[in-house]
Short mmCIF file of C-alpha atoms in Angstrom, two decimals:
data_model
loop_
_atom_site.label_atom_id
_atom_site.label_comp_id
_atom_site.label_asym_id
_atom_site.label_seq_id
_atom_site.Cartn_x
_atom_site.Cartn_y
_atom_site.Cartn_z
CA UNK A 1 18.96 39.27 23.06
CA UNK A 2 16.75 39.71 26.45
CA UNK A 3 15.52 36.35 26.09
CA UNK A 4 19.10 34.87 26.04
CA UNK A 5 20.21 36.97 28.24
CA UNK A 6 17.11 35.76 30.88
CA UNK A 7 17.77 32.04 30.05
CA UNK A 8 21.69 32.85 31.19
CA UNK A 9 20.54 34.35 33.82
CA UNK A 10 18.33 32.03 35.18
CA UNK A 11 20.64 29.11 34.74
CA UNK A 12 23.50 30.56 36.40
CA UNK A 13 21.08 31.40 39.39
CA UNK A 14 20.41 27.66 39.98
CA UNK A 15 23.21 26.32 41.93
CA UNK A 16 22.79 29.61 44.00
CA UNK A 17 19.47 29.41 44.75
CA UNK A 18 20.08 25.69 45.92
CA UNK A 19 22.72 26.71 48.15
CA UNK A 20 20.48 29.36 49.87
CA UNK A 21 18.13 26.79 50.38
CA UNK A 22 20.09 24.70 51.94
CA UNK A 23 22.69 27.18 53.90
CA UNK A 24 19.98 29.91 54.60
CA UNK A 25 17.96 28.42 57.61
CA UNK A 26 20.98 27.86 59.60
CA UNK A 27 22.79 31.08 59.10
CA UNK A 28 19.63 33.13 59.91
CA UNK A 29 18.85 30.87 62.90
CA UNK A 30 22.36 32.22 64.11
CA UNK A 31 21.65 35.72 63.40
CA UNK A 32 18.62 35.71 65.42
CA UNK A 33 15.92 35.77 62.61
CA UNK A 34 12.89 33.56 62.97
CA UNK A 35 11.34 30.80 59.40
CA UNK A 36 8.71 33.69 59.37
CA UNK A 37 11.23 35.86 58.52
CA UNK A 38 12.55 33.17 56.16
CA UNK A 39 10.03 32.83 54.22
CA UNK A 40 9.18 36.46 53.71
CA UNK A 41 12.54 36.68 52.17
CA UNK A 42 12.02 33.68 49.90
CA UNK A 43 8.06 35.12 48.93
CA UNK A 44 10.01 38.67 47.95
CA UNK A 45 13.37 36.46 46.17
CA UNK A 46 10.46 35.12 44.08
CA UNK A 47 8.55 38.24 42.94
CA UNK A 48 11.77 39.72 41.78
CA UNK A 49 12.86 36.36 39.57
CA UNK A 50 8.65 36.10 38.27
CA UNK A 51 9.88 38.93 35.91
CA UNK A 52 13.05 37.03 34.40
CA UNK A 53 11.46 33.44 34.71
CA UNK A 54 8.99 34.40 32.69
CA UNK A 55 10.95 36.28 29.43
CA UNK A 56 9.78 34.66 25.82
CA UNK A 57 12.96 32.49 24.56
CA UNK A 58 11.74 32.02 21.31
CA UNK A 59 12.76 33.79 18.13
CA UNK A 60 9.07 34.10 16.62
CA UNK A 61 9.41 34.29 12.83
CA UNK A 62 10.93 31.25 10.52
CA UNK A 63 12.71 32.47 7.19
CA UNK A 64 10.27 33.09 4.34
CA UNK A 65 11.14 32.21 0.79
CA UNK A 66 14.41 33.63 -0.52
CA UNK A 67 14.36 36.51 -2.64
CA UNK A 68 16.70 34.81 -5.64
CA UNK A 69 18.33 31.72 -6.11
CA UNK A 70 16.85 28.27 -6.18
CA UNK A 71 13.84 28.13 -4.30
CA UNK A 72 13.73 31.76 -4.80
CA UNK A 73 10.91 33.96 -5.37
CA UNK A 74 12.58 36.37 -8.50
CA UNK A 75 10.03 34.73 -10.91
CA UNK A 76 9.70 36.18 -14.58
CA UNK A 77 6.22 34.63 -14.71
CA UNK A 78 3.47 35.88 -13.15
CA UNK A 79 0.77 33.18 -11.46
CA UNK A 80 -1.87 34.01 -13.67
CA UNK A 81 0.22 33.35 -16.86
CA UNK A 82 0.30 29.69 -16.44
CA UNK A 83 -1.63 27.40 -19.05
CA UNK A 84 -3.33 24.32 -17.41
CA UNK A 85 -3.95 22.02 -20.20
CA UNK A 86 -5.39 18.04 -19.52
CA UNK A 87 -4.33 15.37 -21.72
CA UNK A 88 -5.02 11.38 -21.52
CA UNK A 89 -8.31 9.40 -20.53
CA UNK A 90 -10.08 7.90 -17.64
CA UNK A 91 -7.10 6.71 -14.95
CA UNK A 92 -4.10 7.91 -17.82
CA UNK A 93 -4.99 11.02 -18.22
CA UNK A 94 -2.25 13.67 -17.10
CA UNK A 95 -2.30 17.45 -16.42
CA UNK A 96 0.16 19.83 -17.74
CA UNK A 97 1.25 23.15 -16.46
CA UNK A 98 3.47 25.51 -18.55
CA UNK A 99 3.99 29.56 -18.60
CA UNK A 100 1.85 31.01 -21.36
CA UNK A 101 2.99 32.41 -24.41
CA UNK A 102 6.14 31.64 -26.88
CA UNK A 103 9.32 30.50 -24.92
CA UNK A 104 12.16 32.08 -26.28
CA UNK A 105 14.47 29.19 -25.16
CA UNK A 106 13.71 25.32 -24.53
CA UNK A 107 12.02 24.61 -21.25
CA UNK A 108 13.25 21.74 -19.05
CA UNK A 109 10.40 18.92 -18.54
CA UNK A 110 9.65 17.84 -14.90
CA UNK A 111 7.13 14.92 -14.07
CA UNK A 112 5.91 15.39 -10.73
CA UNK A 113 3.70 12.25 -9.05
CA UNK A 114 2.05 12.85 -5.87
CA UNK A 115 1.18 10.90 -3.30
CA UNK A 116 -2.11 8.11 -3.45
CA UNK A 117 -5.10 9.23 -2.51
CA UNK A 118 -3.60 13.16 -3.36
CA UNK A 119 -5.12 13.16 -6.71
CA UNK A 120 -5.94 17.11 -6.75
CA UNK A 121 -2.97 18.98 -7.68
CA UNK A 122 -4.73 21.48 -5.02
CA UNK A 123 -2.14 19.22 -2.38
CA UNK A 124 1.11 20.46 -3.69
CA UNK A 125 -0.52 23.53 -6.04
CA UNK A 126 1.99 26.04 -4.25
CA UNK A 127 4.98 23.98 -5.11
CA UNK A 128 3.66 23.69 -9.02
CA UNK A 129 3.26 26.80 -9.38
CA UNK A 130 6.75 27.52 -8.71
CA UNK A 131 7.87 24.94 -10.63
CA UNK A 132 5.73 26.81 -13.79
CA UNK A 133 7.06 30.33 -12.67
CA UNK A 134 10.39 29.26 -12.91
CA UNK A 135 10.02 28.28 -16.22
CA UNK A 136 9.26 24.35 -16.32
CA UNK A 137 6.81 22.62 -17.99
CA UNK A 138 5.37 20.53 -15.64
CA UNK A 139 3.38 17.18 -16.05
CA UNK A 140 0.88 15.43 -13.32
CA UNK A 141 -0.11 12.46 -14.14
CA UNK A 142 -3.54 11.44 -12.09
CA UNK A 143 -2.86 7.55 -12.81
CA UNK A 144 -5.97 7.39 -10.45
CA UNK A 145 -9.81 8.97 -11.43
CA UNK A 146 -10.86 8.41 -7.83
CA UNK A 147 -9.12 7.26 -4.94
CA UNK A 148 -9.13 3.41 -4.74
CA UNK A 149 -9.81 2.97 -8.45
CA UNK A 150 -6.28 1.83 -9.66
CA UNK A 151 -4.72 -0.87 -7.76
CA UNK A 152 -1.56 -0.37 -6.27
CA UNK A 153 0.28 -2.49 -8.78
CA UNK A 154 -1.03 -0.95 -11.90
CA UNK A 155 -0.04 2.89 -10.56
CA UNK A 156 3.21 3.35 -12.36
CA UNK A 157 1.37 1.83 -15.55
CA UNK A 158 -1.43 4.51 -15.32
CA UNK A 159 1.55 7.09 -14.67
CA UNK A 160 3.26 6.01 -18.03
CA UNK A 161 -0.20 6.30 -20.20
CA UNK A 162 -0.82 10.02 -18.81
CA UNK A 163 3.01 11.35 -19.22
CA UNK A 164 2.56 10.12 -23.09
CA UNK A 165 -0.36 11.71 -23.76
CA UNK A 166 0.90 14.84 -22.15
CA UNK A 167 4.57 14.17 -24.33
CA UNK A 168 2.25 13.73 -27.16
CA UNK A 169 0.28 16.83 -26.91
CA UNK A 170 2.57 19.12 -25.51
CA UNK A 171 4.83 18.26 -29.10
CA UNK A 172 2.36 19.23 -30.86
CA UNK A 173 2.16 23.09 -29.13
CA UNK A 174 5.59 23.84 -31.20
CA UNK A 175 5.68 27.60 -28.90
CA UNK A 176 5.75 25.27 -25.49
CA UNK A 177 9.30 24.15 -26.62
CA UNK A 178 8.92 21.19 -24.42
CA UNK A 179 12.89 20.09 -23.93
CA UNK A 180 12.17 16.40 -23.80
CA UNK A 181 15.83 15.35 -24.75
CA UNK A 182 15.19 14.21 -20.91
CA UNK A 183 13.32 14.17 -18.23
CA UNK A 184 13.12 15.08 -14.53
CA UNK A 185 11.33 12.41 -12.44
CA UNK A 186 9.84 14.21 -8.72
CA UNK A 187 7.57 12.14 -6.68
CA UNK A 188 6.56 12.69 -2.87
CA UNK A 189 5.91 9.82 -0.82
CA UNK A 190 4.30 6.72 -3.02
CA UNK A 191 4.45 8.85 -5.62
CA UNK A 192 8.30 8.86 -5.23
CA UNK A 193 8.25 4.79 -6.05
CA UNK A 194 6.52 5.79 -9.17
CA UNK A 195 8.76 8.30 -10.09
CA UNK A 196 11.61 5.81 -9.66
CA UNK A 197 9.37 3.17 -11.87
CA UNK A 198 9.18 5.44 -14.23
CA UNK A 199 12.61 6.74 -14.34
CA UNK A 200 13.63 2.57 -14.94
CA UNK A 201 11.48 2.56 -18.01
CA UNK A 202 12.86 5.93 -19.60
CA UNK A 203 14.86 6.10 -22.51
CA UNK A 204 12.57 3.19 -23.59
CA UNK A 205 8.66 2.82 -24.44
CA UNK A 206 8.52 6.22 -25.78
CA UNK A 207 9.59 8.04 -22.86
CA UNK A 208 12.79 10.39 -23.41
CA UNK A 209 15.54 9.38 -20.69
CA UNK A 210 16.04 10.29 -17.07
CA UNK A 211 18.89 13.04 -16.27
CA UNK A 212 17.04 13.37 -12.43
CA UNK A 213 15.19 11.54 -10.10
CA UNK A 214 14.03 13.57 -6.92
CA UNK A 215 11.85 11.88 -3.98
CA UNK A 216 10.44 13.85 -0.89
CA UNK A 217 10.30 11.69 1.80
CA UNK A 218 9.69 7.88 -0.26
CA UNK A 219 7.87 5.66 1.15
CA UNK A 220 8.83 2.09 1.22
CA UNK A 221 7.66 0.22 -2.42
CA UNK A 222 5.12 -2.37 -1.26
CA UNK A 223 5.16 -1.64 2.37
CA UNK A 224 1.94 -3.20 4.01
CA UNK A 225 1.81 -0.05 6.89
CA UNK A 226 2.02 2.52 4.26
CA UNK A 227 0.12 0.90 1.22
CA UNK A 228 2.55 2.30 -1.13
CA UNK A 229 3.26 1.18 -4.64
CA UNK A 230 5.52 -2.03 -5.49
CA UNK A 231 8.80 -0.94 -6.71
CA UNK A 232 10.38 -2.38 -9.75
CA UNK A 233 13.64 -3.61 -10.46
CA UNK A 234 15.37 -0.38 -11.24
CA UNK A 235 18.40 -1.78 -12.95
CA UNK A 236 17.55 -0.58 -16.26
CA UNK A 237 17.45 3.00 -15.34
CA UNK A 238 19.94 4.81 -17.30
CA UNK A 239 23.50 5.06 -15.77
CA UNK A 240 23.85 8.90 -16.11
CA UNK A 241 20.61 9.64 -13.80
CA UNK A 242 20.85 11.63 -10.54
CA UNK A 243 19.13 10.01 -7.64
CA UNK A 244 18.45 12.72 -4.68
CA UNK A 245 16.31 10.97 -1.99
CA UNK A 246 15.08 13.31 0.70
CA UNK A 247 14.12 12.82 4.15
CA UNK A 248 12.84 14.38 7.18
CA UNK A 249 13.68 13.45 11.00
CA UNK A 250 10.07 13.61 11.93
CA UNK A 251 9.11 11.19 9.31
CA UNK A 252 7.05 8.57 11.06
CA UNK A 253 5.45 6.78 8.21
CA UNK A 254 8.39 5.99 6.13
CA UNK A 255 11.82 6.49 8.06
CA UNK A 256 14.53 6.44 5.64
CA UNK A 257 13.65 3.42 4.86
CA UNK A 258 12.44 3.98 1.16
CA UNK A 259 14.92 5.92 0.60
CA UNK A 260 17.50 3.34 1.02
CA UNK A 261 15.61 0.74 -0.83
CA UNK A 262 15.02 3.11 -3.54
CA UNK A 263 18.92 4.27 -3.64
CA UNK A 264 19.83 -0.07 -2.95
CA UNK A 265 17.93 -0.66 -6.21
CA UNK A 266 19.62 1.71 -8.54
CA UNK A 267 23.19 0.90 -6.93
CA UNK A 268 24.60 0.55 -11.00
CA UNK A 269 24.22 4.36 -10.76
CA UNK A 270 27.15 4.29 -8.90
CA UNK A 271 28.16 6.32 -5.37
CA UNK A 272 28.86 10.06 -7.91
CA UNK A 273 25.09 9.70 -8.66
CA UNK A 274 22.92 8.64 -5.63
CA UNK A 275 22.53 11.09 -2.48
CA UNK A 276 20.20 11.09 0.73
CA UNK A 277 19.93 14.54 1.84
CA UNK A 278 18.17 14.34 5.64
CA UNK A 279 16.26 17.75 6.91
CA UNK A 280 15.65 18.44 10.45
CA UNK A 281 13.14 19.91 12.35
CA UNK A 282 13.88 22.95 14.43
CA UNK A 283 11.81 24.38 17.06
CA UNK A 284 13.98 27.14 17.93
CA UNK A 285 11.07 29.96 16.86
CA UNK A 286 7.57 29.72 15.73
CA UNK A 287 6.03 28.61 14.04
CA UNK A 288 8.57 25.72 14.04
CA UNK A 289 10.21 24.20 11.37
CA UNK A 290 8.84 20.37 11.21
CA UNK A 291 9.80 17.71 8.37
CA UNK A 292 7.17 14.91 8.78
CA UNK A 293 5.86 12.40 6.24
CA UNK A 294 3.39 15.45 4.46
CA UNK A 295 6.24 18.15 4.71
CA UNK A 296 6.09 18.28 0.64
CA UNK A 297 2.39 19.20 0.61
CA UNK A 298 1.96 22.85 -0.39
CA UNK A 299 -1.93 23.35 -0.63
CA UNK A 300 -3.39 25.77 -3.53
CA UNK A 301 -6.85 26.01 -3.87
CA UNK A 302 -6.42 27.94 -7.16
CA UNK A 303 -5.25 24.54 -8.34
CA UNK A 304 -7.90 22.20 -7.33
CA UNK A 305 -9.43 19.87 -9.87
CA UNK A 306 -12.45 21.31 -10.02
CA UNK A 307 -11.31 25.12 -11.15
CA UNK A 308 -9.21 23.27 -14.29
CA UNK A 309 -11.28 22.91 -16.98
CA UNK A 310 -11.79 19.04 -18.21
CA UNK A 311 -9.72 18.02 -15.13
CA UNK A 312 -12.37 16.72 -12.74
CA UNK A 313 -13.81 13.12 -13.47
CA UNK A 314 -17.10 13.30 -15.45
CA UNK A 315 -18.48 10.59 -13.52
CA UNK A 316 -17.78 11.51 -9.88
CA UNK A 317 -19.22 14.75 -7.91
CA UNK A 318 -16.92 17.61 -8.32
CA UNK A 319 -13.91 17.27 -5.06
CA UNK A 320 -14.25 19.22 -2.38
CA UNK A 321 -11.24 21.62 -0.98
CA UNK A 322 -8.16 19.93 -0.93
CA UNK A 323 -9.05 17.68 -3.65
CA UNK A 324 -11.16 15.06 -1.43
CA UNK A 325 -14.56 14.09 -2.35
CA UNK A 326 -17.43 15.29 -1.11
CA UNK A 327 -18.44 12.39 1.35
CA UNK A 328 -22.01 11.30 0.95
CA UNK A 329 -22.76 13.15 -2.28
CA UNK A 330 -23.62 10.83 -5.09
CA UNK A 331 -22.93 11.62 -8.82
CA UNK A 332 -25.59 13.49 -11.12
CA UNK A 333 -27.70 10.50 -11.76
CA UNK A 334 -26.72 8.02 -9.60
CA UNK A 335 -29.67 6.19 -7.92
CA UNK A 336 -30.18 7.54 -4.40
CA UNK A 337 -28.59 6.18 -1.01
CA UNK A 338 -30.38 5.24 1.90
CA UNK A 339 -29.56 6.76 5.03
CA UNK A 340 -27.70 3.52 5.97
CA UNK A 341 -26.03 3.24 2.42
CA UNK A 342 -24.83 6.63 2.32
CA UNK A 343 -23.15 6.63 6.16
CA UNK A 344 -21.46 3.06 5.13
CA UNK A 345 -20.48 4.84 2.15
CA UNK A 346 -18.92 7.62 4.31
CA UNK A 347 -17.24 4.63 6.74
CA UNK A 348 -15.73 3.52 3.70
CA UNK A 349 -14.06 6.44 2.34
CA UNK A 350 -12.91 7.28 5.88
CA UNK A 351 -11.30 3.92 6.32
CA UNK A 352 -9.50 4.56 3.02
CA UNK A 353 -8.27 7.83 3.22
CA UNK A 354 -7.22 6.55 7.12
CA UNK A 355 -5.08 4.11 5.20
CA UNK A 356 -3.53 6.36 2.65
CA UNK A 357 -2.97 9.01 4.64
CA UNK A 358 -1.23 6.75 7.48
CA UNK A 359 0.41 9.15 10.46
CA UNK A 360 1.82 8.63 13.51
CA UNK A 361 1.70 10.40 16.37
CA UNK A 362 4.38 12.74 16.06
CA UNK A 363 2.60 13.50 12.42
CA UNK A 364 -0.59 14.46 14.41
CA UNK A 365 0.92 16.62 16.93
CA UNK A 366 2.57 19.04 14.09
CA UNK A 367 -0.50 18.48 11.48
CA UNK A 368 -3.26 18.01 13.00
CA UNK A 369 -5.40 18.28 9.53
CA UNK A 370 -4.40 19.53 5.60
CA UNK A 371 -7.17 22.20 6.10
CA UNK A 372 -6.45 25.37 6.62
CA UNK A 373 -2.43 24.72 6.41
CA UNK A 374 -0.25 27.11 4.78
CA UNK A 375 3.05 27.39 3.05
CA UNK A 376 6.14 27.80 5.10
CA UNK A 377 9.68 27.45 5.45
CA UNK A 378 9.78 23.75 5.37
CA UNK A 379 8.37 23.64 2.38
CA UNK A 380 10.52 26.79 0.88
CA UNK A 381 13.45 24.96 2.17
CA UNK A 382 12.21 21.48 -0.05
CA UNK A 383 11.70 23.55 -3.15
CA UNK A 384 15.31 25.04 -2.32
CA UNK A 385 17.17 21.65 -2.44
CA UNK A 386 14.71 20.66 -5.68
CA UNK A 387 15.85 23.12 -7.51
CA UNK A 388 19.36 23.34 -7.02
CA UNK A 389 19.28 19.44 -7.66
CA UNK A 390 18.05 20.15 -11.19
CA UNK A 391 20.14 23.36 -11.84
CA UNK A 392 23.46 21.25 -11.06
CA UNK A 393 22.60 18.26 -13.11
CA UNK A 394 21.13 20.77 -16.27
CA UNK A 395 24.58 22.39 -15.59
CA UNK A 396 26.50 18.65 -15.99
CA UNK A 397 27.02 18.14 -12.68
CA UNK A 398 26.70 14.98 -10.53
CA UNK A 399 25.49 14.11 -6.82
CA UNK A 400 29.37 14.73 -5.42
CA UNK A 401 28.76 18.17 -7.58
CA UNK A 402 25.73 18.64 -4.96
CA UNK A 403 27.49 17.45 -2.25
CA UNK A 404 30.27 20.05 -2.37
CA UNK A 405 27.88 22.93 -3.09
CA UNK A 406 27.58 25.38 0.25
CA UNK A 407 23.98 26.44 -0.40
CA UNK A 408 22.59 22.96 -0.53
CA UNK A 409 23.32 23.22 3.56
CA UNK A 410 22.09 26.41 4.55
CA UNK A 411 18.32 26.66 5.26
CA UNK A 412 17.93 29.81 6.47
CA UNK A 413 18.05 32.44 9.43
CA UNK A 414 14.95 33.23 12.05
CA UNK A 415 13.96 36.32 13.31
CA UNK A 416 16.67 36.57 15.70
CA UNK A 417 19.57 36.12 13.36
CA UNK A 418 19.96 32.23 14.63
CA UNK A 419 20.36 29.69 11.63
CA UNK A 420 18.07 26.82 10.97
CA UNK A 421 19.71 23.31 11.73
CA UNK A 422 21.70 22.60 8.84
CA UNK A 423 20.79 19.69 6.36
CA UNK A 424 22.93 16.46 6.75
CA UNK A 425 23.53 14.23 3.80
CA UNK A 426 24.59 11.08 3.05
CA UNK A 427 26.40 9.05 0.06
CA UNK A 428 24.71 5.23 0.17
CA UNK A 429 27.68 2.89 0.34
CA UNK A 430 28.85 0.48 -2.79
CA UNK A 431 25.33 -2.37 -3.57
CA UNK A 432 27.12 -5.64 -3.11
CA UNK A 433 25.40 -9.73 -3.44
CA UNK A 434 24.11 -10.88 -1.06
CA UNK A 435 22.36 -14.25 -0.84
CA UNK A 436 21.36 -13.80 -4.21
CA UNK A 437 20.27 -9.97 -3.86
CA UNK A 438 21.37 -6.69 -3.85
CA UNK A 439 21.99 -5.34 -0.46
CA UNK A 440 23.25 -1.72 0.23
CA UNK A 441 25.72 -2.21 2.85
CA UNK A 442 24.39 1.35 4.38
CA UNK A 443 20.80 -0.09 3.75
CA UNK A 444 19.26 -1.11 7.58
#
């Protein structure tokens, strides 16, 4: 309240101040009253203002994660009652994360595929963990044993060996009671294109149907800048899927732009069942609130590759924090590097997490590094509009369904009582022909 109240202040002061600047020498010259005296008066009008001019205007605490609801932190699970299980080989193999002991009811199935180059699930281990909590069985697929194993192009086949070895072997753990009448695709960034691959091949090739396909911040399918996946042609994906695309306004990798090509591509799912939902930044408190590219990433050590047992490759050096390899350390019995091999070595790996891990500027100036960041309301906020996304469409409900729901707007108060800029969505206009494609007439 005394930092409004000082920013009022001190704007209404303006014009008045510039007035006395420009009437004051004249009316003291009349009374008599020499520019020494002048500026005495100014030096003493500016140690009383110091005080106001200087008053903090920021509200300095963003809203934590909600106490119930989606997104909400009422979990019936505790953290350390969530089974980590590793199913698949080589570049298919595929994690899966589930609460531990009998379910009592079905649990719903979501397929989450991060980002390349993000193999650990250390990158979004926050965000799976309250996925498990809540009471999902949860399946990463690596599709990738190292970075820069799999080409781009053969991703979203990788993908579809692990999630059938995890199908596999999670049916045969009867007190999982893996509901996999369907499926819930999430992917963040090129991992979104692959969750929209693989939601085209469900309810075919052994892989139940698609009731929900959620990306967080897409990047554009084949996309030279952001070396991203190709997407496929995403007309076979079935007509009763829900396709949320997310964005952020800071986003200077991908735009909206894969989004719309994502949400152009399944246009048969018709304008009831597509949605871009666009989240923006606020710097109204600190920290602020800042939806770049890497907003989804929600770092966990307790979930690195390394701590899961039968996770890490057997043929690379166990990955550092964060799920990166150590740079420069060979594999247990790899011949030995030469100084010259091993800093080329390093070059190389630099150059390729450079390229995976594109940003721009304004990514740099609000993430300077994925060390040492931690979990906060951006990323509550994501998990938020996640879950209500698969709550509505488990309850029958559709993307208008979303649409019309009050809570998918609201993302939260700061310290000072003032709410968080509001999320803005979007329904993608009617996918006509044009020259021979299919062009989104919202698409740019």
């Amino acid at each position: 309240m005394t930092a409004t109240l000082a920013v009022l202040l001190r704007n209404a002061a303006a014009p008045a101040q510039l007035a006395v600047r420009r009437v004051a020498p004249f009316f003291l010259c009349a009374m008599g009253l020499s520019r020494r005296a002048l500026l005495a008066a100014g030096l003493a009008a500016v140690v009383v203002a110091a005080p106001l001019a200087s008053a903090p205007v920021h509200a300095m605490g963003a809203p934590g994660q909600p106490k119930t609801g989606p997104g909400g932190s009422d979990y019936a699970i505790a953290a350390t009652d969530i089974e980590k299980k590793v199913f698949g080989e080589g570049n298919g193999r595929a994690l899966a994360f589930f609460p531990r002991g009998a379910a009592t009811k079905p649990r719903p199935v979501v397929v989450f595929l991060h980002a390349p180059g993000a193999i650990s699930p250390s990158w979004y281990g926050a965000w799976l963990e309250h996925l498990a909590r809540r009471g999902n069985v949860v399946i990463y697929p690596l599709y990738e044993e190292t970075i820069g194993a799999v080409p781009y192009d053969e991703m979203t086949g990788e993908a579809l060996k692990g999630v059938r070895a995890a199908l596999a072997g999670i049916a045969a753990m009867p007190d999982v009671k893996a509901d996999v009448s369907s499926l819930s695709f999430l992917g963040h960034s090129g991992g979104a294109v692959i969750a929209a691959n693989l939601a085209a091949l469900s309810g075919r090739d052994e892989l139940p149907p698609a009731r929900l396909l959620f990306g967080a911040m897409p990047a554009r399918g084949g996309a030279e800048k952001i070396y991203a996946p190709p997407l496929a042609n995403l007309a076979s994906m079935p007509a009763k899927t829900v396709a949320i695309m997310l964005v952020g306004d800071r986003d200077s990798v991908a735009g909206d732009r894969g989004a719309r090509q994502i949400l152009t591509a399944a246009g048969h799912l018709g304008q009831d069942h597509r949605l871009i939902a666009k989240a923006g930044s606020d710097n109204h408190g600190l920290p602020a609130v800042f939806y770049s590219h890497h907003a989804a990433v929600a770092p966990n050590e307790d979930w690195d590759l390394a701590k899961i047992p039968g996770a890490a490759p057997a043929a690379t050096a166990p990955a550092a924090a964060g799920g990166k390899p150590a740079a420069g350390k060979a594999a247990e019995g790899a011949p030995k590097l030469t100084p010259q091999e091993a800093r080329q070595q390093r070059e190389e790996q630099r150059k390729r997490h450079a390229a995976l891990w594109r940003v721009g500027y304004e990514e740099r100036r609000g993430l300077a590094g994925f060390e040492g960041r931690t979990v906060g309301a951006g990323n509550y906020a994501i998990w938020k509009i996640f879950d209500l996304a698969m709550d509505t469409v488990t309850a029958g409900g559709d993307a208008m369904t979303l649409k019309r729901d009050p809570r998918l707007y609201d993302m939260g108060l700061w310290s000072d009582g003032w709410p968080l800029r509001r999320l803005s969505v979007e329904t993608p206009k009617p996918v006509v022909r044009k020259d021979g494609q299919e062009v989104s007439q919202g698409a740019r």
